[in-house]
Tab-separated table of C-alpha atoms in Angstrom:
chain	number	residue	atom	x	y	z
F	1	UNK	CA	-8.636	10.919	-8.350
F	2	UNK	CA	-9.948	8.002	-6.481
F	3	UNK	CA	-8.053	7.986	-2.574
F	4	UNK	CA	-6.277	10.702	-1.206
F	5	UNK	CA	-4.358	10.079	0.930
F	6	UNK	CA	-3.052	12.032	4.581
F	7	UNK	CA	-0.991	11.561	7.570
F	8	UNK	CA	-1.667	14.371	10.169
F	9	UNK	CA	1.030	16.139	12.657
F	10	UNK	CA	0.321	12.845	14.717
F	11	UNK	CA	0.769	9.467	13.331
F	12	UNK	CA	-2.711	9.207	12.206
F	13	UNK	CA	-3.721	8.839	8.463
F	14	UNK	CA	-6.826	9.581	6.891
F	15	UNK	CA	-7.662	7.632	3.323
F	16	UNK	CA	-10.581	9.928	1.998
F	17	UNK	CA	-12.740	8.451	-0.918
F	18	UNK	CA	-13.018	10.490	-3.259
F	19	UNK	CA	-15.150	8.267	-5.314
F	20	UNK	CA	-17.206	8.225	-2.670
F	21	UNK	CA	-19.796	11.067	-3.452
F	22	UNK	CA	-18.431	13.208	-0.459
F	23	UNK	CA	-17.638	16.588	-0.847
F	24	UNK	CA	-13.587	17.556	-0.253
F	25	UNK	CA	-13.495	21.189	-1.547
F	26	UNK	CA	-12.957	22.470	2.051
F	27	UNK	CA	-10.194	19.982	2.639
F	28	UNK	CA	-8.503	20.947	-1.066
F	29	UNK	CA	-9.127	25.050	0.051
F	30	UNK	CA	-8.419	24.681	3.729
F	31	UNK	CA	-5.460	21.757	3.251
F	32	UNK	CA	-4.219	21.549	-0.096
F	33	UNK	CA	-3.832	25.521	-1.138
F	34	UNK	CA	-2.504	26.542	2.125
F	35	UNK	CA	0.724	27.864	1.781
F	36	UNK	CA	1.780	27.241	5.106
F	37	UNK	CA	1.732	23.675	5.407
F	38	UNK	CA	3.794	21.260	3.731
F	39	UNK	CA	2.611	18.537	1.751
F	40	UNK	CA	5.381	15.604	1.103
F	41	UNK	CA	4.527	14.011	-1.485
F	42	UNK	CA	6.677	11.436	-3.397
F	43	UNK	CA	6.544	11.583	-7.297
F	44	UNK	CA	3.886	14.804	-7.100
F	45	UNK	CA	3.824	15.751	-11.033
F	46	UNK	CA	0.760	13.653	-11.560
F	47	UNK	CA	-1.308	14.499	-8.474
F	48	UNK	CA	-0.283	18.102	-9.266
F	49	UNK	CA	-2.143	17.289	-12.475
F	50	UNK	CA	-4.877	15.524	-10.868
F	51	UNK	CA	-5.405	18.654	-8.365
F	52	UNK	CA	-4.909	21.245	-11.216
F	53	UNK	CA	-7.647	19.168	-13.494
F	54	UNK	CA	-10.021	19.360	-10.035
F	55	UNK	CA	-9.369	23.163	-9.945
F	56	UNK	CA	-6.949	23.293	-7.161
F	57	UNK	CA	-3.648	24.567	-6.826
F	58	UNK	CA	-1.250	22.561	-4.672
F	59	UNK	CA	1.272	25.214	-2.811
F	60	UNK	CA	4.220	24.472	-0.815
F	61	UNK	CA	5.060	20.893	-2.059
F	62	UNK	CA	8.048	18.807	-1.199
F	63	UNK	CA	8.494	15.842	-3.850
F	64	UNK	CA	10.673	13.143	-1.950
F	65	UNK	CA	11.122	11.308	-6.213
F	66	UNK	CA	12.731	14.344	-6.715
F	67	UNK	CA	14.537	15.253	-3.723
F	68	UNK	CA	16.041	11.998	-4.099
F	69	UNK	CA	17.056	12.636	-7.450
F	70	UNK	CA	18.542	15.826	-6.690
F	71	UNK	CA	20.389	14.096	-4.356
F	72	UNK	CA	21.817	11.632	-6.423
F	73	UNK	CA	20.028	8.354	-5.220
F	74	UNK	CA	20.632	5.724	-7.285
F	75	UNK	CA	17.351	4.474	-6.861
F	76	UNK	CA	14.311	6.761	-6.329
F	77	UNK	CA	11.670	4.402	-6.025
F	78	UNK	CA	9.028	4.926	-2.675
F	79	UNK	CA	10.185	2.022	-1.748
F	80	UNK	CA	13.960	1.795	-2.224
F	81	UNK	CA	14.040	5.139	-0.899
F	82	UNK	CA	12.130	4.076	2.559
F	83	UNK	CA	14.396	0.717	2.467
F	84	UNK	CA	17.565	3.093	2.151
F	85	UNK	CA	16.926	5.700	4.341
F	86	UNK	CA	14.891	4.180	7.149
F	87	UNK	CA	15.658	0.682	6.564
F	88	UNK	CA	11.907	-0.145	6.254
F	89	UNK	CA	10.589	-2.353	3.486
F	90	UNK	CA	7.250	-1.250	2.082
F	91	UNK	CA	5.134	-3.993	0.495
F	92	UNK	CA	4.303	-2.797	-3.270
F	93	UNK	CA	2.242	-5.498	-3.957
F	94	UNK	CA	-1.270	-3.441	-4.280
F	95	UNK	CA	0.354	-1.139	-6.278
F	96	UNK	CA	-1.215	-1.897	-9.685
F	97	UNK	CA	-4.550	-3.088	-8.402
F	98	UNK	CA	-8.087	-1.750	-9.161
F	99	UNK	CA	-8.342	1.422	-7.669
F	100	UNK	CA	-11.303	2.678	-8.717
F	101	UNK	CA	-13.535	-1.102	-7.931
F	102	UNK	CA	-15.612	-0.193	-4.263
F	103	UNK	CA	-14.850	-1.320	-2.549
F	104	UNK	CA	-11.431	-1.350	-1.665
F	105	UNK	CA	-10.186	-4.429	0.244
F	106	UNK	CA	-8.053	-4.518	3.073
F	107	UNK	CA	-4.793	-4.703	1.912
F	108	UNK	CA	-5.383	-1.827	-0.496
F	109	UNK	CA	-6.283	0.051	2.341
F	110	UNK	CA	-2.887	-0.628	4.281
F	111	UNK	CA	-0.873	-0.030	1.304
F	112	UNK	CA	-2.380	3.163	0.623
F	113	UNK	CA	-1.585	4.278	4.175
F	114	UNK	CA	1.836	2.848	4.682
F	115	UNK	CA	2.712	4.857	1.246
F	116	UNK	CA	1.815	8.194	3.353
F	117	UNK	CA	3.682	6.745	6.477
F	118	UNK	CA	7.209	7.769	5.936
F	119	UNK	CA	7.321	10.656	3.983
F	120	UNK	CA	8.393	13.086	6.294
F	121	UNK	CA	10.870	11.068	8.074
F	122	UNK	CA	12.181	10.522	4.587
F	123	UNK	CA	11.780	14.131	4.157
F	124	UNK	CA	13.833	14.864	7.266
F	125	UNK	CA	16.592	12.384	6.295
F	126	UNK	CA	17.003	13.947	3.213
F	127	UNK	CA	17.018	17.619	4.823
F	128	UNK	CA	20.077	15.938	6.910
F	129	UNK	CA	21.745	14.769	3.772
F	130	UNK	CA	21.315	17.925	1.913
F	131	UNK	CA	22.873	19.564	5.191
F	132	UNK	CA	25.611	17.577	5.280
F	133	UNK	CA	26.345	17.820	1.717
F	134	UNK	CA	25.901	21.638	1.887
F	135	UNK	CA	23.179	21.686	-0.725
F	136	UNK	CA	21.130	23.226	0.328
């Protein structure tokens, strides 16, 4: 685990460090275990690893990856999946960079938050599909 990243009720988005020496067990206890809020997160089996290794346990998770596949996308991608539901096309390009190499630059920053951006309006989109489907 080297960024984790949030976006809040608001459209703010925190990009903690977790290489960074600082201590997130209240966040993971307070956050991450609670059972009453909902953490979207797209393609969660490996950061569901990455918590369980850390000695959390991630409750009450929505996986947009496979929500989508559920749903019979053909594509199920982060980024097809923004392009096709919101119409918004997420750059990709910092993708396979150096994530652990402090520090990060600047575009690794904005990719890391733009990949939090959107998850629960895709989340709500696909709710709406589901619904109209009756698949729910």
């Amino acid at each position: 685990m080297s960024l984790v990243q949030v976006k809040g009720h608001s459209d703010e988005i925190y990009l903690l460090d977790a290489l960074a020496g600082i201590d997130l067990d209240t966040f993971f206890r307070k956050i991450v275990e609670n059972p009453s809020i909902v953490k979207i997160i797209h393609a969660a089996s490996e950061d569901l690893r990455v918590i369980r290794r850390a000695g959390y346990t991630c409750k009450t998770v929505f996986d947009t990856e496979r929500s989508a596949k559920l749903l019979n996308f053909q594509y199920t991608s982060l980024a097809k999946v923004v392009e096709n539901l919101l119409e918004i096309k997420l750059d990709k390009g910092e993708q396979t960079s150096n994530w652990i190499r402090r520090p990060l630059t600047t575009r690794q920053y904005l990719y890391a938050a733009q990949d939090v951006l959107h998850l629960e309006a895709v989340k709500s989109k696909m709710i709406d599909i589901a619904m109209e489907r009756e698949t729910l």
